[in-house]
PDB file of C-alpha atoms in Angstrom:
ATOM      1  CA  MET A1297       0.000   0.000   0.000  1.00  0.00           C
ATOM      2  CA  ARG A1298       2.843   2.383   0.796  1.00  0.00           C
ATOM      3  CA  ALA A1299       4.465   1.625  -2.563  1.00  0.00           C
ATOM      4  CA  VAL A1300       1.203   2.256  -4.422  1.00  0.00           C
ATOM      5  CA  ALA A1301       0.717   5.576  -2.613  1.00  0.00           C
ATOM      6  CA  LEU A1302       4.299   6.674  -3.317  1.00  0.00           C
ATOM      7  CA  VAL A1303       4.081   5.729  -7.009  1.00  0.00           C
ATOM      8  CA  TYR A1304       0.761   7.528  -7.308  1.00  0.00           C
ATOM      9  CA  LEU A1305       2.219  10.698  -5.776  1.00  0.00           C
ATOM     10  CA  LEU A1306       5.376  10.352  -7.854  1.00  0.00           C
ATOM     11  CA  PHE A1307       3.599  10.443 -11.201  1.00  0.00           C
ATOM     12  CA  LEU A1308       0.815  12.804 -10.177  1.00  0.00           C
ATOM     13  CA  LEU A1309       2.695  15.410  -8.135  1.00  0.00           C
ATOM     14  CA  ILE A1310       6.418  14.979  -7.618  1.00  0.00           C
ATOM     15  CA  LEU A1311       7.501  14.206 -11.183  1.00  0.00           C
ATOM     16  CA  PRO A1312       5.608  17.091 -12.895  1.00  0.00           C
ATOM     17  CA  VAL A1313       6.835  19.646 -10.349  1.00  0.00           C
ATOM     18  CA  ALA A1314      10.384  18.302 -10.546  1.00  0.00           C
ATOM     19  CA  LEU A1315      10.331  18.566 -14.348  1.00  0.00           C
ATOM     20  CA  ILE A1316       9.187  22.182 -14.163  1.00  0.00           C
ATOM     21  CA  CYS A1317      12.015  22.978 -11.743  1.00  0.00           C
ATOM     22  CA  TRP A1318      14.525  21.178 -13.973  1.00  0.00           C
ATOM     23  CA  LYS A1319      13.333  23.080 -17.049  1.00  0.00           C
ATOM     24  CA  THR A1320      13.584  26.324 -15.088  1.00  0.00           C
ATOM     25  CA  PHE A1321      17.130  25.872 -13.786  1.00  0.00           C
ATOM     26  CA  GLN A1322      18.713  23.771 -16.537  1.00  0.00           C
ATOM     27  CA  HIS A1323      20.657  26.816 -17.763  1.00  0.00           C
ATOM     28  CA  GLY A1324      21.421  28.206 -14.309  1.00  0.00           C
ATOM     29  CA  LEU A1325      19.946  30.880 -12.069  1.00  0.00           C
ATOM     30  CA  GLY A1326      20.565  33.751 -14.486  1.00  0.00           C
ATOM     31  CA  PRO A1327      17.714  33.005 -16.936  1.00  0.00           C
ATOM     32  CA  PHE A1328      15.393  32.397 -13.979  1.00  0.00           C
ATOM     33  CA  PHE A1329      15.983  35.835 -12.465  1.00  0.00           C
ATOM     34  CA  ASP A1330      16.007  37.490 -15.906  1.00  0.00           C
ATOM     35  CA  ALA A1331      12.578  36.025 -16.666  1.00  0.00           C
ATOM     36  CA  LEU A1332      11.124  37.194 -13.363  1.00  0.00           C
ATOM     37  CA  THR A1333      12.466  40.744 -13.571  1.00  0.00           C
ATOM     38  CA  THR A1334      10.846  41.767 -16.832  1.00  0.00           C
ATOM     39  CA  HIS A1335       8.242  44.528 -16.707  1.00  0.00           C
ATOM     40  CA  GLU A1336       5.394  42.114 -17.490  1.00  0.00           C
ATOM     41  CA  ALA A1337       6.470  39.596 -14.840  1.00  0.00           C
ATOM     42  CA  LEU A1338       6.922  42.238 -12.144  1.00  0.00           C
ATOM     43  CA  HIS A1339       3.521  43.713 -12.939  1.00  0.00           C
ATOM     44  CA  ALA A1340       1.971  40.233 -12.741  1.00  0.00           C
ATOM     45  CA  PHE A1341       3.569  39.771  -9.305  1.00  0.00           C
ATOM     46  CA  GLN A1342       2.239  43.161  -8.232  1.00  0.00           C
ATOM     47  CA  VAL A1343      -1.321  42.471  -9.373  1.00  0.00           C
ATOM     48  CA  THR A1344      -1.234  38.997  -7.818  1.00  0.00           C
ATOM     49  CA  PHE A1345      -0.168  40.251  -4.401  1.00  0.00           C
ATOM     50  CA  ILE A1346      -2.583  43.197  -4.438  1.00  0.00           C
ATOM     51  CA  VAL A1347      -5.520  40.931  -5.245  1.00  0.00           C
ATOM     52  CA  ALA A1348      -4.419  38.244  -2.781  1.00  0.00           C
ATOM     53  CA  LEU A1349      -3.809  40.632   0.119  1.00  0.00           C
ATOM     54  CA  CYS A1350      -7.134  42.410  -0.408  1.00  0.00           C
ATOM     55  CA  ALA A1351      -8.949  39.073  -0.529  1.00  0.00           C
ATOM     56  CA  VAL A1352      -7.185  37.832   2.614  1.00  0.00           C
ATOM     57  CA  ALA A1353      -7.986  41.029   4.517  1.00  0.00           C
ATOM     58  CA  LEU A1354     -11.680  40.874   3.576  1.00  0.00           C
ATOM     59  CA  ASN A1355     -11.975  37.153   4.289  1.00  0.00           C
ATOM     60  CA  THR A1356     -10.196  37.536   7.631  1.00  0.00           C
ATOM     61  CA  VAL A1357     -12.683  40.150   8.840  1.00  0.00           C
ATOM     62  CA  PHE A1358     -15.620  38.177   7.428  1.00  0.00           C
ATOM     63  CA  GLY A1359     -14.242  34.879   8.733  1.00  0.00           C
ATOM     64  CA  ILE A1360     -13.799  36.050  12.328  1.00  0.00           C
ATOM     65  CA  GLY A1361     -17.191  37.747  12.421  1.00  0.00           C
ATOM     66  CA  THR A1362     -19.006  34.807  10.861  1.00  0.00           C
ATOM     67  CA  ALA A1363     -17.257  32.256  13.095  1.00  0.00           C
ATOM     68  CA  VAL A1364     -18.260  34.195  16.231  1.00  0.00           C
ATOM     69  CA  LEU A1365     -21.802  34.539  14.887  1.00  0.00           C
ATOM     70  CA  LEU A1366     -22.124  30.809  14.195  1.00  0.00           C
ATOM     71  CA  VAL A1367     -20.603  29.629  17.467  1.00  0.00           C
ATOM     72  CA  ARG A1368     -21.734  32.225  20.006  1.00  0.00           C
ATOM     73  CA  HIS A1369     -25.219  33.115  18.756  1.00  0.00           C
ATOM     74  CA  HIS A1370     -28.457  31.351  17.889  1.00  0.00           C
ATOM     75  CA  PHE A1371     -30.709  32.855  15.238  1.00  0.00           C
ATOM     76  CA  PRO A1372     -33.174  31.775  12.528  1.00  0.00           C
ATOM     77  CA  GLY A1373     -31.396  30.615   9.382  1.00  0.00           C
ATOM     78  CA  LYS A1374     -28.184  29.632  11.170  1.00  0.00           C
ATOM     79  CA  ARG A1375     -28.034  26.246   9.438  1.00  0.00           C
ATOM     80  CA  ILE A1376     -28.629  27.862   6.051  1.00  0.00           C
ATOM     81  CA  LEU A1377     -25.811  30.335   6.630  1.00  0.00           C
ATOM     82  CA  ASN A1378     -23.529  27.521   7.760  1.00  0.00           C
ATOM     83  CA  ALA A1379     -24.276  25.613   4.551  1.00  0.00           C
ATOM     84  CA  VAL A1380     -23.981  28.622   2.229  1.00  0.00           C
ATOM     85  CA  ILE A1381     -20.479  29.385   3.506  1.00  0.00           C
ATOM     86  CA  ASP A1382     -19.259  26.121   1.961  1.00  0.00           C
ATOM     87  CA  LEU A1383     -20.821  26.928  -1.418  1.00  0.00           C
ATOM     88  CA  PRO A1384     -17.538  28.176  -2.976  1.00  0.00           C
ATOM     89  CA  LEU A1385     -16.020  24.733  -2.374  1.00  0.00           C
ATOM     90  CA  ALA A1386     -18.699  23.134  -4.553  1.00  0.00           C
ATOM     91  CA  VAL A1387     -19.147  25.713  -7.311  1.00  0.00           C
ATOM     92  CA  SER A1388     -16.697  25.834 -10.216  1.00  0.00           C
ATOM     93  CA  PRO A1389     -14.575  29.021 -10.217  1.00  0.00           C
ATOM     94  CA  VAL A1390     -15.530  29.564 -13.866  1.00  0.00           C
ATOM     95  CA  VAL A1391     -19.186  29.676 -12.831  1.00  0.00           C
ATOM     96  CA  VAL A1392     -18.253  32.223 -10.172  1.00  0.00           C
ATOM     97  CA  GLY A1393     -16.581  34.432 -12.768  1.00  0.00           C
ATOM     98  CA  LEU A1394     -19.568  34.217 -15.086  1.00  0.00           C
ATOM     99  CA  ALA A1395     -21.957  35.053 -12.250  1.00  0.00           C
ATOM    100  CA  LEU A1396     -19.912  38.127 -11.347  1.00  0.00           C
ATOM    101  CA  ILE A1397     -20.032  39.302 -14.959  1.00  0.00           C
ATOM    102  CA  LEU A1398     -23.819  38.905 -14.985  1.00  0.00           C
ATOM    103  CA  VAL A1399     -24.104  41.026 -11.825  1.00  0.00           C
ATOM    104  CA  TYR A1400     -21.318  43.591 -12.270  1.00  0.00           C
ATOM    105  CA  GLY A1401     -20.818  43.664 -16.041  1.00  0.00           C
ATOM    106  CA  LYS A1402     -21.568  46.907 -17.860  1.00  0.00           C
ATOM    107  CA  PHE A1403     -24.545  45.340 -19.663  1.00  0.00           C
ATOM    108  CA  SER A1404     -26.280  44.463 -16.381  1.00  0.00           C
ATOM    109  CA  SER A1405     -28.462  46.964 -14.555  1.00  0.00           C
ATOM    110  CA  PHE A1406     -26.297  47.243 -11.452  1.00  0.00           C
ATOM    111  CA  GLY A1407     -22.977  47.009 -13.275  1.00  0.00           C
ATOM    112  CA  GLY A1408     -24.094  49.558 -15.851  1.00  0.00           C
ATOM    113  CA  TRP A1409     -25.115  51.947 -13.076  1.00  0.00           C
ATOM    114  CA  LEU A1410     -21.701  51.553 -11.438  1.00  0.00           C
ATOM    115  CA  GLU A1411     -19.868  52.229 -14.692  1.00  0.00           C
ATOM    116  CA  ASP A1412     -22.013  55.303 -15.330  1.00  0.00           C
ATOM    117  CA  HIS A1413     -20.707  56.601 -12.001  1.00  0.00           C
ATOM    118  CA  GLY A1414     -17.090  55.821 -12.853  1.00  0.00           C
ATOM    119  CA  ILE A1415     -16.770  52.516 -10.974  1.00  0.00           C
ATOM    120  CA  GLN A1416     -15.537  49.626 -13.105  1.00  0.00           C
ATOM    121  CA  ILE A1417     -15.693  46.174 -11.522  1.00  0.00           C
ATOM    122  CA  ILE A1418     -15.289  43.676 -14.350  1.00  0.00           C
ATOM    123  CA  PHE A1419     -11.980  43.660 -16.271  1.00  0.00           C
ATOM    124  CA  SER A1420     -10.324  45.534 -13.413  1.00  0.00           C
ATOM    125  CA  THR A1421      -8.794  44.867 -10.001  1.00  0.00           C
ATOM    126  CA  PRO A1422     -12.063  45.093  -7.971  1.00  0.00           C
ATOM    127  CA  GLY A1423     -13.620  42.285 -10.005  1.00  0.00           C
ATOM    128  CA  MET A1424     -10.522  40.125  -9.532  1.00  0.00           C
ATOM    129  CA  VAL A1425     -10.643  40.769  -5.790  1.00  0.00           C
ATOM    130  CA  LEU A1426     -14.338  39.807  -5.653  1.00  0.00           C
ATOM    131  CA  ALA A1427     -13.658  36.580  -7.544  1.00  0.00           C
ATOM    132  CA  THR A1428     -10.755  35.692  -5.262  1.00  0.00           C
ATOM    133  CA  VAL A1429     -12.742  36.527  -2.138  1.00  0.00           C
ATOM    134  CA  PHE A1430     -15.521  34.201  -3.268  1.00  0.00           C
ATOM    135  CA  VAL A1431     -13.341  31.166  -3.976  1.00  0.00           C
ATOM    136  CA  SER A1432     -11.415  31.509  -0.684  1.00  0.00           C
ATOM    137  CA  LEU A1433     -14.409  32.520   1.445  1.00  0.00           C
ATOM    138  CA  PRO A1434     -14.793  29.436   3.717  1.00  0.00           C
ATOM    139  CA  LEU A1435     -11.143  28.933   4.667  1.00  0.00           C
ATOM    140  CA  VAL A1436     -10.807  31.331   7.610  1.00  0.00           C
ATOM    141  CA  VAL A1437     -14.288  30.489   8.904  1.00  0.00           C
ATOM    142  CA  ARG A1438     -13.677  26.733   8.885  1.00  0.00           C
ATOM    143  CA  ALA A1439     -10.306  27.154  10.585  1.00  0.00           C
ATOM    144  CA  VAL A1440     -11.670  29.310  13.426  1.00  0.00           C
ATOM    145  CA  VAL A1441     -15.064  27.693  14.165  1.00  0.00           C
ATOM    146  CA  PRO A1442     -13.757  24.419  15.732  1.00  0.00           C
ATOM    147  CA  VAL A1443     -11.344  26.316  17.990  1.00  0.00           C
ATOM    148  CA  LEU A1444     -14.071  28.700  19.153  1.00  0.00           C
ATOM    149  CA  GLU A1445     -16.303  25.725  19.960  1.00  0.00           C
ATOM    150  CA  GLU A1446     -13.490  24.099  21.929  1.00  0.00           C
ATOM    151  CA  LEU A1447     -12.733  27.273  23.899  1.00  0.00           C
ATOM    152  CA  GLY A1448     -16.281  27.634  25.153  1.00  0.00           C
ATOM    153  CA  GLU A1449     -17.725  30.794  26.658  1.00  0.00           C
ATOM    154  CA  GLU A1450     -16.536  30.518  30.270  1.00  0.00           C
ATOM    155  CA  GLN A1451     -13.553  32.886  29.969  1.00  0.00           C
ATOM    156  CA  GLU A1452     -15.544  35.449  27.982  1.00  0.00           C
ATOM    157  CA  GLN A1453     -18.390  35.366  30.498  1.00  0.00           C
ATOM    158  CA  ALA A1454     -15.934  35.726  33.369  1.00  0.00           C
ATOM    159  CA  ALA A1455     -14.342  38.772  31.723  1.00  0.00           C
ATOM    160  CA  GLN A1456     -17.744  40.387  31.196  1.00  0.00           C
ATOM    161  CA  THR A1457     -18.663  39.648  34.830  1.00  0.00           C
ATOM    162  CA  LEU A1458     -15.523  41.496  35.918  1.00  0.00           C
ATOM    163  CA  GLY A1459     -16.608  44.551  33.933  1.00  0.00           C
ATOM    164  CA  ALA A1460     -14.957  44.066  30.546  1.00  0.00           C
ATOM    165  CA  GLY A1461     -16.881  45.360  27.542  1.00  0.00           C
ATOM    166  CA  ARG A1462     -17.627  43.288  24.453  1.00  0.00           C
ATOM    167  CA  TRP A1463     -14.795  44.769  22.417  1.00  0.00           C
ATOM    168  CA  GLN A1464     -12.343  44.419  25.301  1.00  0.00           C
ATOM    169  CA  THR A1465     -13.385  40.796  25.822  1.00  0.00           C
ATOM    170  CA  PHE A1466     -13.067  40.076  22.127  1.00  0.00           C
ATOM    171  CA  ARG A1467      -9.639  41.697  21.913  1.00  0.00           C
ATOM    172  CA  ARG A1468      -8.129  40.216  25.079  1.00  0.00           C
ATOM    173  CA  ILE A1469      -9.869  36.837  25.362  1.00  0.00           C
ATOM    174  CA  THR A1470     -11.291  35.708  22.026  1.00  0.00           C
ATOM    175  CA  ILE A1471      -8.514  36.777  19.655  1.00  0.00           C
ATOM    176  CA  PRO A1472      -5.648  35.279  21.737  1.00  0.00           C
ATOM    177  CA  GLY A1473      -7.607  32.041  22.024  1.00  0.00           C
ATOM    178  CA  ILE A1474      -8.068  31.655  18.278  1.00  0.00           C
ATOM    179  CA  ARG A1475      -4.715  33.160  17.251  1.00  0.00           C
ATOM    180  CA  SER A1476      -3.104  29.946  15.931  1.00  0.00           C
ATOM    181  CA  ALA A1477      -6.248  28.827  14.105  1.00  0.00           C
ATOM    182  CA  LEU A1478      -6.710  32.298  12.649  1.00  0.00           C
ATOM    183  CA  ALA A1479      -3.134  32.363  11.363  1.00  0.00           C
ATOM    184  CA  TYR A1480      -3.657  28.899   9.871  1.00  0.00           C
ATOM    185  CA  GLY A1481      -6.802  30.052   8.067  1.00  0.00           C
ATOM    186  CA  ILE A1482      -5.091  33.215   6.812  1.00  0.00           C
ATOM    187  CA  VAL A1483      -2.194  31.221   5.336  1.00  0.00           C
ATOM    188  CA  LEU A1484      -4.638  28.832   3.649  1.00  0.00           C
ATOM    189  CA  CYS A1485      -6.596  31.777   2.271  1.00  0.00           C
ATOM    190  CA  LEU A1486      -3.424  33.459   1.012  1.00  0.00           C
ATOM    191  CA  ALA A1487      -2.219  30.285  -0.716  1.00  0.00           C
ATOM    192  CA  ARG A1488      -5.613  29.810  -2.351  1.00  0.00           C
ATOM    193  CA  ALA A1489      -5.749  33.435  -3.462  1.00  0.00           C
ATOM    194  CA  LEU A1490      -2.241  33.413  -4.948  1.00  0.00           C
ATOM    195  CA  GLY A1491      -2.975  30.329  -7.036  1.00  0.00           C
ATOM    196  CA  GLU A1492      -6.483  31.212  -8.228  1.00  0.00           C
ATOM    197  CA  TYR A1493      -6.986  30.947 -11.976  1.00  0.00           C
ATOM    198  CA  GLY A1494     -10.511  30.094 -13.164  1.00  0.00           C
ATOM    199  CA  ALA A1495     -12.641  32.885 -11.711  1.00  0.00           C
ATOM    200  CA  VAL A1496      -9.914  35.492 -12.185  1.00  0.00           C
ATOM    201  CA  ALA A1497      -9.410  34.444 -15.804  1.00  0.00           C
ATOM    202  CA  VAL A1498     -13.088  35.135 -16.534  1.00  0.00           C
ATOM    203  CA  VAL A1499     -13.431  38.530 -14.824  1.00  0.00           C
ATOM    204  CA  SER A1500      -9.969  39.982 -15.526  1.00  0.00           C
ATOM    205  CA  GLY A1501     -10.037  40.083 -19.313  1.00  0.00           C
ATOM    206  CA  ARG A1502      -6.403  38.841 -19.215  1.00  0.00           C
ATOM    207  CA  LEU A1503      -5.037  42.228 -20.233  1.00  0.00           C
ATOM    208  CA  VAL A1504      -1.252  42.018 -20.351  1.00  0.00           C
ATOM    209  CA  GLY A1505       0.326  44.641 -18.130  1.00  0.00           C
ATOM    210  CA  GLN A1506      -3.046  45.585 -16.614  1.00  0.00           C
ATOM    211  CA  THR A1507      -5.135  42.725 -15.198  1.00  0.00           C
ATOM    212  CA  GLN A1508      -2.753  39.792 -15.542  1.00  0.00           C
ATOM    213  CA  THR A1509      -1.975  37.795 -12.412  1.00  0.00           C
ATOM    214  CA  LEU A1510       0.946  35.398 -12.164  1.00  0.00           C
ATOM    215  CA  THR A1511      -1.179  32.365 -13.036  1.00  0.00           C
ATOM    216  CA  LEU A1512      -2.507  34.123 -16.141  1.00  0.00           C
ATOM    217  CA  TYR A1513       1.049  35.214 -16.976  1.00  0.00           C
ATOM    218  CA  VAL A1514       2.197  31.564 -16.944  1.00  0.00           C
ATOM    219  CA  GLU A1515      -0.549  30.548 -19.367  1.00  0.00           C
ATOM    220  CA  GLU A1516       0.001  33.523 -21.681  1.00  0.00           C
ATOM    221  CA  ARG A1517       3.760  32.985 -21.886  1.00  0.00           C
ATOM    222  CA  PHE A1518       3.431  29.252 -22.468  1.00  0.00           C
ATOM    223  CA  GLN A1519       0.883  29.721 -25.254  1.00  0.00           C
ATOM    224  CA  ASN A1520       3.189  32.267 -26.885  1.00  0.00           C
ATOM    225  CA  PHE A1521       6.054  29.729 -26.789  1.00  0.00           C
ATOM    226  CA  GLU A1522       8.033  31.773 -24.263  1.00  0.00           C
ATOM    227  CA  GLN A1523       8.684  28.695 -22.183  1.00  0.00           C
ATOM    228  CA  PRO A1524      11.576  29.991 -20.017  1.00  0.00           C
ATOM    229  CA  ALA A1525       9.375  32.796 -18.689  1.00  0.00           C
ATOM    230  CA  ALA A1526       6.442  30.423 -18.166  1.00  0.00           C
ATOM    231  CA  PHE A1527       8.583  27.881 -16.315  1.00  0.00           C
ATOM    232  CA  ALA A1528      10.200  30.584 -14.158  1.00  0.00           C
ATOM    233  CA  ALA A1529       6.828  32.011 -13.103  1.00  0.00           C
ATOM    234  CA  ALA A1530       5.434  28.510 -12.480  1.00  0.00           C
ATOM    235  CA  THR A1531       8.442  27.684 -10.304  1.00  0.00           C
ATOM    236  CA  ALA A1532       7.939  30.911  -8.355  1.00  0.00           C
ATOM    237  CA  LEU A1533       4.333  29.914  -7.701  1.00  0.00           C
ATOM    238  CA  ALA A1534       5.458  26.431  -6.626  1.00  0.00           C
ATOM    239  CA  LEU A1535       8.006  27.913  -4.212  1.00  0.00           C
ATOM    240  CA  ILE A1536       5.335  30.161  -2.714  1.00  0.00           C
ATOM    241  CA  ALA A1537       3.082  27.104  -2.290  1.00  0.00           C
ATOM    242  CA  ILE A1538       5.878  25.144  -0.576  1.00  0.00           C
ATOM    243  CA  VAL A1539       6.583  28.004   1.824  1.00  0.00           C
ATOM    244  CA  SER A1540       2.850  28.246   2.579  1.00  0.00           C
ATOM    245  CA  LEU A1541       2.743  24.500   3.255  1.00  0.00           C
ATOM    246  CA  LEU A1542       5.683  24.752   5.670  1.00  0.00           C
ATOM    247  CA  VAL A1543       4.038  27.645   7.490  1.00  0.00           C
ATOM    248  CA  ILE A1544       0.781  25.662   7.750  1.00  0.00           C
ATOM    249  CA  LYS A1545       2.613  22.675   9.232  1.00  0.00           C
ATOM    250  CA  LEU A1546       4.359  24.937  11.752  1.00  0.00           C
ATOM    251  CA  LEU A1547       1.078  26.517  12.779  1.00  0.00           C
ATOM    252  CA  GLN A1548      -0.526  23.091  13.133  1.00  0.00           C
ATOM    253  CA  ARG A1549       2.226  22.043  15.542  1.00  0.00           C
ATOM    254  CA  LYS A1550       1.749  25.183  17.617  1.00  0.00           C
ATOM    255  CA  ALA A1551      -2.012  24.652  17.684  1.00  0.00           C
ATOM    256  CA  ASP A1552      -1.542  21.055  18.855  1.00  0.00           C
TER     257      ASP A1552
END
């Protein structure tokens, strides 16, 4: 069984990634850094990190608030909300992109009204942020909810009995208690946001030098037979994923 699992991982994961790394560095480090320091590549990095950081910030605020709402409060529709949060895990990212175009595109009522007032969502950074927020929506929530349930309400109730306000209790009791889980969810959300392709590809328009993320840059360069640049960008994404995985493992150990 171990041999079957190792062979499966070898051909599915290890071998393809190793080949990309070999193609990237077969002529040394110089071509790798040259490919990643072009204007187009640097702009793709910039757009990728802007979109990812905005999505992580929004999902962190939403994730903490929703986790507290689900665990600490009882209200009508709680089960529906709990189920809807997992919807992005089941819906194809391409469907998400198409849905955003139908809502925020210039030919829709709402999207047309926004564009008439100088606010462009689709084929611009805000639309890419919305798409990335949607696909990474459940990650912070699902990381924080189990820890909040395990903590219970005793410490928070004790703090409120001693005169602490809600915000003071949240800041000094709740946040320290969920700190490791929150960091774990943020890293997961960041990794998911950095590697998003489907939804972003639909809403971005893939405009080179304008709305091109690193994943779109890899595809565009490969299709244009600029393989060194494509392999270099793909390797950079793989390295970011490996670092994220190491951080996740470290956070898991601290949480345990």
